Amino acid sequence: MKKQGEEILKNSALSVTAGRKRILDIFLASGNALAHQDIEMQCAEQFDRVTIYRTLQTFLEKGIIHNIPSTDNMVRYALCNDNCITSGHHHDNHVHFKCDDCGKTVCLDDLVIPAIKLPQGYTMKEINMVVSGVCKTCK
Amino acid sequence: MKKQGEEILKNSALSVTAGRKRILDIFLASGNALAHQDIEMQCAEQFDRVTIYRTLQTFLEKGIIHNIPSTDNMVRYALCNDNCITSGHHHDNHVHFKCDDCGKTVCLDDLVIPAIKLPQGYTMKEINMVVSGVCKTCK
DNA sequence: ATAAAGAATGCAACTTTGTTGCAAAAGCAT
DNA sequence: ATGCTTTTGCAACAAAGTTGCATTCTTTAT
C-alpha cells in the first residue's frame, strides 16, 4: 500500500525521490484530475514550483499521467490506469467529464470514445473527448 | 462583403468599433482557429493587448466565437457558423482537428460528434471532441 | 447635426504562470 | 562508501492574464 508510488516509479525506470513520491501520492489520494496549481497548493512548502513542473513533464513522457485539454487555461493531469500503455504506445480512449458545479474533472474509464471517420486526407493520432455538465455527486 | 464583420456585430447587439471589426476580419480571413497570441501578432500595433482579451471575451459571451480546448495552454477560438446558436442556446457539436505538423486547428463542421451515454447521475451540458494527427494539407 | 449617456479602449501596475541555467544535493550502481 | 548521474532549488527572467481608472469613441434621442 505504502509502496504504490515507488512501484510506479520503478516500473517507469525513474529514480525514486521524495518529490515524485509526494506528487504521486497526491494523485493517488485524489480521485480526480489535477492542475499544476492544485498540486502546488498541496506541496508548495515542500517542493519548488519548478520541480513540480518538471515532475509533471517527466510523468507525462513516461505515460504515468495523461493530460486533459480544457478551455480555461488549466491543463489537468490524471493518473493513467494500467491499460493505458500497450506495446509502448500510449492511448487514453476514455471520456473525461468536468463538473460545472464542483469544478472537478474525472476520467470516465468505462466510457470509450466512439470511433469517428475523419474526412479524406486526415490521419488520426490522438482523440480527446471532454464532456461538461453536472456530476453525480453534485446532482 | 466589406460589411460582414459589422453585420455580425450588429446582430449581436454590440457596438461597432475598429478593434472588433479588425479582430473579426482576422477570423474571417483565417480559415482556422486562432489563439490570443495569433491575433495579437496581427494587430498588436493597432490595439492594446487588453483590448484583445476583452474583445475575445465579449465575442465568446455573445456566441460569435467558440473556444477549443487544448493541452498546450493555448486556448484557440473559432468563428461560429450560423447554426451554432439555436434559441439562445449555444452548441458546437462538430469535431475539431489539430494538425501536429502545421499546428493549425480547424473545425470539421460536417463531422458531428457522436452521441454518448453518460453513466447514471451525470448530466451533459457541453461536449467537446478534439482529434490530433496530420491534416490533408500536410499529408 | 449635436449633445448627453453609456460603452469600449489604452495605459499602468500588478499577479500569475511557465522557462532556463547553474550550482548544490540526492539517488544509484558498483 | 565512493564516484557518477540525475534531480532539485534558486534566481532571474519571459510571457500571459487581470484590474482600475481616466480618456475616447459609439450610440441614441433630440
Tab-separated table of N, CA, C and O in Angstrom, chain B residues 10-115:
chain	number	residue	atom	x	y	z
B	10	LYS	N	-23.616	43.848	-35.297
B	10	LYS	CA	-24.965	44.379	-35.109
B	10	LYS	C	-25.957	43.289	-34.724
B	10	LYS	O	-26.805	43.482	-33.859
B	11	ASN	N	-25.815	42.148	-35.342
B	11	ASN	CA	-26.692	41.030	-34.996
B	11	ASN	C	-26.560	40.628	-33.528
B	11	ASN	O	-27.488	40.083	-32.942
B	12	SER	N	-25.403	40.885	-32.971
B	12	SER	CA	-25.190	40.525	-31.570
B	12	SER	C	-25.394	41.714	-30.643
B	12	SER	O	-25.057	41.648	-29.467
B	13	ALA	N	-25.901	42.801	-31.180
B	13	ALA	CA	-26.156	43.999	-30.386
B	13	ALA	C	-24.893	44.546	-29.729
B	13	ALA	O	-24.893	44.979	-28.590
B	14	LEU	N	-23.820	44.498	-30.489
B	14	LEU	CA	-22.566	45.056	-29.993
B	14	LEU	C	-22.251	46.335	-30.758
B	14	LEU	O	-22.537	46.424	-31.959
B	15	SER	N	-21.661	47.283	-30.072
B	15	SER	CA	-21.294	48.478	-30.807
B	15	SER	C	-20.115	48.185	-31.728
B	15	SER	O	-19.257	47.360	-31.451
B	16	VAL	N	-20.147	48.878	-32.846
B	16	VAL	CA	-19.172	48.617	-33.902
B	16	VAL	C	-17.946	49.477	-33.659
B	16	VAL	O	-18.013	50.702	-33.753
B	17	THR	N	-16.843	48.848	-33.351
B	17	THR	CA	-15.615	49.606	-33.123
B	17	THR	C	-14.526	49.063	-34.035
B	17	THR	O	-14.625	47.940	-34.545
B	18	ALA	N	-13.503	49.878	-34.204
B	18	ALA	CA	-12.417	49.489	-35.100
B	18	ALA	C	-11.788	48.178	-34.657
B	18	ALA	O	-11.525	47.299	-35.475
B	19	GLY	N	-11.558	48.055	-33.342
B	19	GLY	CA	-10.915	46.858	-32.829
B	19	GLY	C	-11.726	45.605	-33.094
B	19	GLY	O	-11.199	44.591	-33.561
B	20	ARG	N	-12.986	45.662	-32.820
B	20	ARG	CA	-13.834	44.486	-33.016
B	20	ARG	C	-13.911	44.101	-34.479
B	20	ARG	O	-13.861	42.918	-34.821
B	21	LYS	N	-14.029	45.102	-35.323
B	21	LYS	CA	-14.078	44.800	-36.752
B	21	LYS	C	-12.784	44.139	-37.196
B	21	LYS	O	-12.792	43.151	-37.911
B	22	ARG	N	-11.682	44.711	-36.727
B	22	ARG	CA	-10.380	44.166	-37.120
B	22	ARG	C	-10.242	42.708	-36.692
B	22	ARG	O	-9.832	41.848	-37.463
B	23	ILE	N	-10.626	42.421	-35.469
B	23	ILE	CA	-10.469	41.059	-34.966
B	23	ILE	C	-11.391	40.105	-35.722
B	23	ILE	O	-10.996	38.991	-36.085
B	24	LEU	N	-12.579	40.568	-36.013
B	24	LEU	CA	-13.470	39.728	-36.823
B	24	LEU	C	-12.867	39.475	-38.191
B	24	LEU	O	-12.917	38.351	-38.713
B	25	ASP	N	-12.298	40.523	-38.782
B	25	ASP	CA	-11.669	40.365	-40.091
B	25	ASP	C	-10.563	39.321	-40.050
B	25	ASP	O	-10.415	38.516	-40.969
B	26	ILE	N	-9.801	39.361	-38.980
B	26	ILE	CA	-8.713	38.386	-38.857
B	26	ILE	C	-9.288	36.972	-38.831
B	26	ILE	O	-8.772	36.074	-39.502
B	27	PHE	N	-10.364	36.799	-38.100
B	27	PHE	CA	-11.001	35.485	-38.066
B	27	PHE	C	-11.548	35.101	-39.440
B	27	PHE	O	-11.372	33.975	-39.908
B	28	LEU	N	-12.224	36.054	-40.068
B	28	LEU	CA	-12.832	35.761	-41.365
B	28	LEU	C	-11.766	35.422	-42.404
B	28	LEU	O	-11.973	34.559	-43.265
B	29	ALA	N	-10.622	36.079	-42.301
B	29	ALA	CA	-9.569	35.854	-43.287
B	29	ALA	C	-8.837	34.535	-43.053
B	29	ALA	O	-8.337	33.911	-43.984
B	30	SER	N	-8.791	34.120	-41.801
B	30	SER	CA	-8.058	32.894	-41.479
B	30	SER	C	-9.012	31.718	-41.474
B	30	SER	O	-10.054	31.768	-40.852
B	31	GLY	N	-8.638	30.676	-42.129
B	31	GLY	CA	-9.521	29.526	-42.181
B	31	GLY	C	-9.523	28.705	-40.909
B	31	GLY	O	-10.300	27.792	-40.761
B	32	ASN	N	-8.644	29.037	-39.971
B	32	ASN	CA	-8.531	28.138	-38.826
B	32	ASN	C	-8.691	28.841	-37.491
B	32	ASN	O	-8.855	30.055	-37.434
B	33	ALA	N	-8.647	28.073	-36.457
B	33	ALA	CA	-8.827	28.604	-35.110
B	33	ALA	C	-7.601	29.398	-34.686
B	33	ALA	O	-6.473	29.055	-35.045
B	34	LEU	N	-7.827	30.447	-33.927
B	34	LEU	CA	-6.735	31.334	-33.548
B	34	LEU	C	-6.640	31.469	-32.035
B	34	LEU	O	-7.652	31.599	-31.351
B	35	ALA	N	-5.413	31.477	-31.555
B	35	ALA	CA	-5.171	31.743	-30.144
B	35	ALA	C	-5.031	33.250	-29.951
B	35	ALA	O	-4.804	33.984	-30.918
B	36	HIS	N	-5.173	33.671	-28.733
B	36	HIS	CA	-4.982	35.087	-28.426
B	36	HIS	C	-3.689	35.591	-29.060
B	36	HIS	O	-3.648	36.648	-29.677
B	37	GLN	N	-2.661	34.806	-28.894
B	37	GLN	CA	-1.339	35.150	-29.410
B	37	GLN	C	-1.347	35.409	-30.916
B	37	GLN	O	-0.735	36.367	-31.397
B	38	ASP	N	-2.030	34.543	-31.646
B	38	ASP	CA	-2.081	34.698	-33.105
B	38	ASP	C	-2.698	36.042	-33.468
B	38	ASP	O	-2.251	36.713	-34.398
B	39	ILE	N	-3.728	36.398	-32.740
B	39	ILE	CA	-4.411	37.649	-33.029
B	39	ILE	C	-3.530	38.826	-32.649
B	39	ILE	O	-3.397	39.794	-33.395
B	40	GLU	N	-2.896	38.707	-31.511
B	40	GLU	CA	-2.029	39.787	-31.056
B	40	GLU	C	-0.914	40.048	-32.065
B	40	GLU	O	-0.581	41.195	-32.346
B	41	MET	N	-0.375	38.992	-32.610
B	41	MET	CA	0.701	39.151	-33.586
B	41	MET	C	0.258	39.956	-34.793
B	41	MET	O	1.056	40.631	-35.426
B	42	GLN	N	-1.016	39.868	-35.105
B	42	GLN	CA	-1.509	40.551	-36.299
B	42	GLN	C	-1.986	41.973	-36.054
B	42	GLN	O	-2.210	42.713	-37.007
B	43	CYS	N	-2.184	42.334	-34.808
B	43	CYS	CA	-2.694	43.691	-34.598
B	43	CYS	C	-2.214	44.350	-33.316
B	43	CYS	O	-2.886	45.238	-32.789
B	44	ALA	N	-1.061	43.931	-32.837
B	44	ALA	CA	-0.565	44.489	-31.581
B	44	ALA	C	-0.239	45.971	-31.717
B	44	ALA	O	-0.339	46.728	-30.757
B	45	GLU	N	0.157	46.386	-32.919
B	45	GLU	CA	0.500	47.801	-33.084
B	45	GLU	C	-0.748	48.685	-33.090
B	45	GLU	O	-0.696	49.850	-32.759
B	46	GLN	N	-1.835	48.103	-33.518
B	46	GLN	CA	-3.058	48.882	-33.572
B	46	GLN	C	-3.816	48.892	-32.252
B	46	GLN	O	-4.398	49.888	-31.874
B	47	PHE	N	-3.808	47.744	-31.592
B	47	PHE	CA	-4.675	47.632	-30.424
B	47	PHE	C	-3.928	47.061	-29.236
B	47	PHE	O	-3.012	46.262	-29.377
B	48	ASP	N	-4.377	47.475	-28.091
B	48	ASP	CA	-3.762	47.022	-26.858
B	48	ASP	C	-4.084	45.558	-26.594
B	48	ASP	O	-5.146	45.065	-26.958
B	49	ARG	N	-3.158	44.908	-25.949
B	49	ARG	CA	-3.318	43.509	-25.558
B	49	ARG	C	-4.609	43.315	-24.760
B	49	ARG	O	-5.357	42.354	-24.963
B	50	VAL	N	-4.853	44.231	-23.857
B	50	VAL	CA	-6.036	44.129	-23.001
B	50	VAL	C	-7.312	44.167	-23.829
B	50	VAL	O	-8.265	43.440	-23.556
B	51	THR	N	-7.318	45.012	-24.838
B	51	THR	CA	-8.489	45.108	-25.693
B	51	THR	C	-8.762	43.772	-26.382
B	51	THR	O	-9.913	43.346	-26.502
B	52	ILE	N	-7.716	43.132	-26.799
B	52	ILE	CA	-7.896	41.839	-27.455
B	52	ILE	C	-8.486	40.825	-26.471
B	52	ILE	O	-9.435	40.113	-26.794
B	53	TYR	N	-7.966	40.782	-25.274
B	53	TYR	CA	-8.536	39.888	-24.264
B	53	TYR	C	-10.019	40.165	-24.083
B	53	TYR	O	-10.850	39.262	-24.094
B	54	ARG	N	-10.332	41.437	-23.909
B	54	ARG	CA	-11.723	41.776	-23.631
B	54	ARG	C	-12.625	41.510	-24.829
B	54	ARG	O	-13.774	41.084	-24.679
B	55	THR	N	-12.110	41.764	-26.001
B	55	THR	CA	-12.913	41.527	-27.202
B	55	THR	C	-13.213	40.039	-27.366
B	55	THR	O	-14.358	39.649	-27.628
B	56	LEU	N	-12.204	39.212	-27.176
B	56	LEU	CA	-12.437	37.774	-27.298
B	56	LEU	C	-13.456	37.321	-26.259
B	56	LEU	O	-14.350	36.516	-26.546
B	57	GLN	N	-13.333	37.844	-25.067
B	57	GLN	CA	-14.274	37.509	-24.007
B	57	GLN	C	-15.706	37.878	-24.415
B	57	GLN	O	-16.635	37.074	-24.263
B	58	THR	N	-15.852	39.074	-24.945
B	58	THR	CA	-17.173	39.530	-25.381
B	58	THR	C	-17.724	38.650	-26.494
B	58	THR	O	-18.883	38.236	-26.455
B	59	PHE	N	-16.888	38.356	-27.459
B	59	PHE	CA	-17.326	37.519	-28.575
B	59	PHE	C	-17.780	36.146	-28.093
B	59	PHE	O	-18.756	35.585	-28.580
B	60	LEU	N	-17.042	35.624	-27.132
B	60	LEU	CA	-17.407	34.325	-26.561
B	60	LEU	C	-18.791	34.384	-25.929
B	60	LEU	O	-19.637	33.534	-26.186
B	61	GLU	N	-18.984	35.403	-25.125
B	61	GLU	CA	-20.255	35.540	-24.411
B	61	GLU	C	-21.425	35.695	-25.376
B	61	GLU	O	-22.524	35.213	-25.107
B	62	LYS	N	-21.186	36.372	-26.475
B	62	LYS	CA	-22.246	36.588	-27.447
B	62	LYS	C	-22.401	35.413	-28.396
B	62	LYS	O	-23.264	35.416	-29.270
B	63	GLY	N	-21.518	34.455	-28.277
B	63	GLY	CA	-21.619	33.296	-29.157
B	63	GLY	C	-21.118	33.550	-30.562
B	63	GLY	O	-21.449	32.816	-31.490
B	64	ILE	N	-20.312	34.594	-30.735
B	64	ILE	CA	-19.758	34.867	-32.056
B	64	ILE	C	-18.612	33.901	-32.343
B	64	ILE	O	-18.411	33.461	-33.463
B	65	ILE	N	-17.869	33.590	-31.307
B	65	ILE	CA	-16.800	32.602	-31.441
B	65	ILE	C	-17.006	31.516	-30.383
B	65	ILE	O	-17.742	31.707	-29.420
B	66	HIS	N	-16.353	30.401	-30.583
B	66	HIS	CA	-16.347	29.376	-29.540
B	66	HIS	C	-14.907	29.001	-29.263
B	66	HIS	O	-14.027	29.218	-30.097
B	67	ASN	N	-14.664	28.460	-28.102
B	67	ASN	CA	-13.273	28.108	-27.813
B	67	ASN	C	-13.056	26.603	-27.894
B	67	ASN	O	-13.955	25.805	-27.703
B	68	ILE	N	-11.831	26.287	-28.209
B	68	ILE	CA	-11.454	24.897	-28.445
B	68	ILE	C	-10.418	24.513	-27.404
B	68	ILE	O	-9.387	25.164	-27.299
B	69	PRO	N	-10.702	23.490	-26.629
B	69	PRO	CA	-9.776	23.124	-25.562
B	69	PRO	C	-8.467	22.601	-26.125
B	69	PRO	O	-8.418	22.116	-27.259
B	70	SER	N	-7.436	22.711	-25.344
B	70	SER	CA	-6.140	22.217	-25.788
B	70	SER	C	-5.311	21.795	-24.599
B	70	SER	O	-5.608	22.149	-23.473
B	71	THR	N	-4.269	21.037	-24.891
B	71	THR	CA	-3.371	20.622	-23.823
B	71	THR	C	-2.094	21.432	-23.816
B	71	THR	O	-1.170	21.140	-23.078
B	72	ASP	N	-2.028	22.448	-24.657
B	72	ASP	CA	-0.792	23.222	-24.725
B	72	ASP	C	-0.947	24.627	-24.144
B	72	ASP	O	-0.164	25.521	-24.452
B	73	ASN	N	-1.937	24.800	-23.310
B	73	ASN	CA	-2.152	26.112	-22.702
B	73	ASN	C	-2.320	27.223	-23.724
B	73	ASN	O	-1.883	28.344	-23.519
B	74	MET	N	-2.904	26.874	-24.829
B	74	MET	CA	-3.229	27.895	-25.817
B	74	MET	C	-4.651	27.656	-26.286
B	74	MET	O	-4.862	27.009	-27.316
B	75	VAL	N	-5.588	28.154	-25.554
B	75	VAL	CA	-6.976	28.024	-25.952
B	75	VAL	C	-7.150	28.752	-27.274
B	75	VAL	O	-6.662	29.869	-27.436
B	76	ARG	N	-7.793	28.101	-28.205
B	76	ARG	CA	-7.996	28.714	-29.510
B	76	ARG	C	-9.462	29.041	-29.700
B	76	ARG	O	-10.332	28.446	-29.081
B	77	TYR	N	-9.697	29.987	-30.578
B	77	TYR	CA	-11.056	30.440	-30.826
B	77	TYR	C	-11.357	30.325	-32.304
B	77	TYR	O	-10.484	30.538	-33.146
B	78	ALA	N	-12.606	30.017	-32.593
B	78	ALA	CA	-13.020	29.959	-33.996
B	78	ALA	C	-14.386	30.594	-34.130
B	78	ALA	O	-15.197	30.563	-33.206
B	79	LEU	N	-14.616	31.185	-35.277
B	79	LEU	CA	-15.917	31.768	-35.572
B	79	LEU	C	-16.981	30.689	-35.541
B	79	LEU	O	-16.770	29.593	-36.045
B	80	CYS	N	-18.089	31.014	-34.966
B	80	CYS	CA	-19.206	30.087	-35.007
B	80	CYS	C	-19.930	30.250	-36.325
B	80	CYS	O	-20.057	31.352	-36.836
B	81	ASN	N	-20.391	29.166	-36.856
B	81	ASN	CA	-21.251	29.322	-38.017
B	81	ASN	C	-22.694	29.500	-37.546
B	81	ASN	O	-23.003	29.318	-36.368
B	82	ASP	N	-23.530	29.868	-38.470
B	82	ASP	CA	-24.857	30.356	-38.076
B	82	ASP	C	-25.663	29.401	-37.218
B	82	ASP	O	-26.331	29.808	-36.280
B	83	ASN	N	-25.578	28.129	-37.527
B	83	ASN	CA	-26.407	27.184	-36.793
B	83	ASN	C	-25.860	26.835	-35.407
B	83	ASN	O	-26.322	25.916	-34.758
B	84	CYS	N	-24.853	27.597	-34.974
B	84	CYS	CA	-24.297	27.373	-33.651
B	84	CYS	C	-25.271	27.810	-32.570
B	84	CYS	O	-25.265	27.302	-31.464
B	85	ILE	N	-26.052	28.823	-32.900
B	85	ILE	CA	-26.948	29.348	-31.888
B	85	ILE	C	-28.393	29.018	-32.263
B	85	ILE	O	-28.893	29.441	-33.297
B	86	THR	N	-29.026	28.239	-31.434
B	86	THR	CA	-30.421	27.904	-31.657
B	86	THR	C	-31.192	28.271	-30.400
B	86	THR	O	-30.869	27.798	-29.319
B	87	SER	N	-32.152	29.111	-30.543
B	87	SER	CA	-32.986	29.555	-29.425
B	87	SER	C	-32.131	29.933	-28.216
B	87	SER	O	-32.303	29.426	-27.126
B	88	GLY	N	-31.199	30.822	-28.457
B	88	GLY	CA	-30.402	31.375	-27.365
B	88	GLY	C	-29.383	30.413	-26.785
B	88	GLY	O	-28.534	30.797	-26.001
B	89	HIS	N	-29.480	29.173	-27.196
B	89	HIS	CA	-28.548	28.202	-26.631
B	89	HIS	C	-27.414	27.928	-27.614
B	89	HIS	O	-27.646	27.742	-28.805
B	90	HIS	N	-26.230	27.907	-27.089
B	90	HIS	CA	-25.071	27.749	-27.944
B	90	HIS	C	-24.543	26.320	-27.908
B	90	HIS	O	-24.376	25.733	-26.865
B	91	HIS	N	-24.302	25.770	-29.048
B	91	HIS	CA	-23.759	24.418	-29.076
B	91	HIS	C	-22.894	24.186	-30.298
B	91	HIS	O	-23.340	24.302	-31.430
B	92	ASP	N	-21.656	23.868	-30.041
B	92	ASP	CA	-20.772	23.413	-31.121
B	92	ASP	C	-20.817	21.909	-31.059
B	92	ASP	O	-20.282	21.323	-30.131
B	93	ASN	N	-21.381	21.332	-32.014
B	93	ASN	CA	-21.425	19.871	-31.991
B	93	ASN	C	-20.555	19.264	-33.083
B	93	ASN	O	-20.759	18.140	-33.485
B	94	HIS	N	-19.564	20.021	-33.504
B	94	HIS	CA	-18.677	19.475	-34.523
B	94	HIS	C	-17.321	19.126	-33.930
B	94	HIS	O	-16.948	19.602	-32.868
B	95	VAL	N	-16.608	18.301	-34.648
B	95	VAL	CA	-15.297	17.845	-34.209
B	95	VAL	C	-14.229	18.877	-34.585
B	95	VAL	O	-14.346	19.538	-35.609
B	96	HIS	N	-13.242	19.033	-33.729
B	96	HIS	CA	-12.098	19.894	-34.050
B	96	HIS	C	-10.883	19.035	-34.347
B	96	HIS	O	-10.708	17.981	-33.750
B	97	PHE	N	-10.069	19.543	-35.243
B	97	PHE	CA	-8.880	18.790	-35.622
B	97	PHE	C	-7.641	19.668	-35.504
B	97	PHE	O	-7.591	20.766	-36.054
B	98	LYS	N	-6.644	19.157	-34.789
B	98	LYS	CA	-5.389	19.893	-34.669
B	98	LYS	C	-4.298	19.114	-35.367
B	98	LYS	O	-4.048	17.944	-35.060
B	99	CYS	N	-3.626	19.772	-36.300
B	99	CYS	CA	-2.560	19.100	-37.057
B	99	CYS	C	-1.239	19.192	-36.302
B	99	CYS	O	-0.802	20.282	-35.922
B	100	ASP	N	-0.618	18.053	-36.089
B	100	ASP	CA	0.659	18.024	-35.380
B	100	ASP	C	1.774	18.617	-36.226
B	100	ASP	O	2.820	19.000	-35.715
B	101	ASP	N	1.540	18.685	-37.511
B	101	ASP	CA	2.567	19.145	-38.422
B	101	ASP	C	2.574	20.675	-38.534
B	101	ASP	O	3.541	21.327	-38.166
B	102	CYS	N	1.480	21.230	-39.027
B	102	CYS	CA	1.431	22.683	-39.218
B	102	CYS	C	0.908	23.399	-37.982
B	102	CYS	O	0.971	24.626	-37.889
B	103	GLY	N	0.380	22.652	-37.040
B	103	GLY	CA	-0.090	23.257	-35.799
B	103	GLY	C	-1.465	23.894	-35.877
B	103	GLY	O	-1.983	24.359	-34.870
B	104	LYS	N	-2.037	23.906	-37.054
B	104	LYS	CA	-3.328	24.572	-37.198
B	104	LYS	C	-4.471	23.732	-36.648
B	104	LYS	O	-4.462	22.512	-36.743
B	105	THR	N	-5.432	24.426	-36.101
B	105	THR	CA	-6.638	23.772	-35.602
B	105	THR	C	-7.812	24.224	-36.454
B	105	THR	O	-7.976	25.419	-36.677
B	106	VAL	N	-8.583	23.288	-36.917
B	106	VAL	CA	-9.728	23.636	-37.756
B	106	VAL	C	-11.009	22.980	-37.238
B	106	VAL	O	-10.964	21.998	-36.514
B	107	CYS	N	-12.113	23.573	-37.621
B	107	CYS	CA	-13.409	22.991	-37.330
B	107	CYS	C	-13.785	22.042	-38.454
B	107	CYS	O	-13.763	22.433	-39.619
B	108	LEU	N	-14.114	20.834	-38.116
B	108	LEU	CA	-14.650	19.914	-39.120
B	108	LEU	C	-16.166	20.003	-39.024
B	108	LEU	O	-16.828	19.174	-38.408
B	109	ASP	N	-16.688	21.044	-39.658
B	109	ASP	CA	-18.091	21.380	-39.454
B	109	ASP	C	-19.057	20.261	-39.839
B	109	ASP	O	-20.145	20.147	-39.281
B	110	ASP	N	-18.629	19.461	-40.790
B	110	ASP	CA	-19.527	18.417	-41.264
B	110	ASP	C	-19.514	17.184	-40.375
B	110	ASP	O	-20.314	16.265	-40.544
B	111	LEU	N	-18.572	17.160	-39.449
B	111	LEU	CA	-18.394	15.957	-38.647
B	111	LEU	C	-19.043	16.168	-37.280
B	111	LEU	O	-18.505	16.850	-36.409
B	112	VAL	N	-20.192	15.580	-37.112
B	112	VAL	CA	-20.940	15.763	-35.875
B	112	VAL	C	-20.419	14.808	-34.800
B	112	VAL	O	-20.134	13.645	-35.085
B	113	ILE	N	-20.276	15.325	-33.604
B	113	ILE	CA	-19.814	14.486	-32.500
B	113	ILE	C	-20.868	13.415	-32.210
B	113	ILE	O	-22.035	13.742	-32.007
B	114	PRO	N	-20.455	12.167	-32.193
B	114	PRO	CA	-21.427	11.111	-31.927
B	114	PRO	C	-21.977	11.216	-30.503
B	114	PRO	O	-21.278	11.656	-29.601
B	115	ALA	N	-23.209	10.812	-30.347
B	115	ALA	CA	-23.826	10.858	-29.019
B	115	ALA	C	-23.184	9.817	-28.120
B	115	ALA	O	-22.761	8.764	-28.565
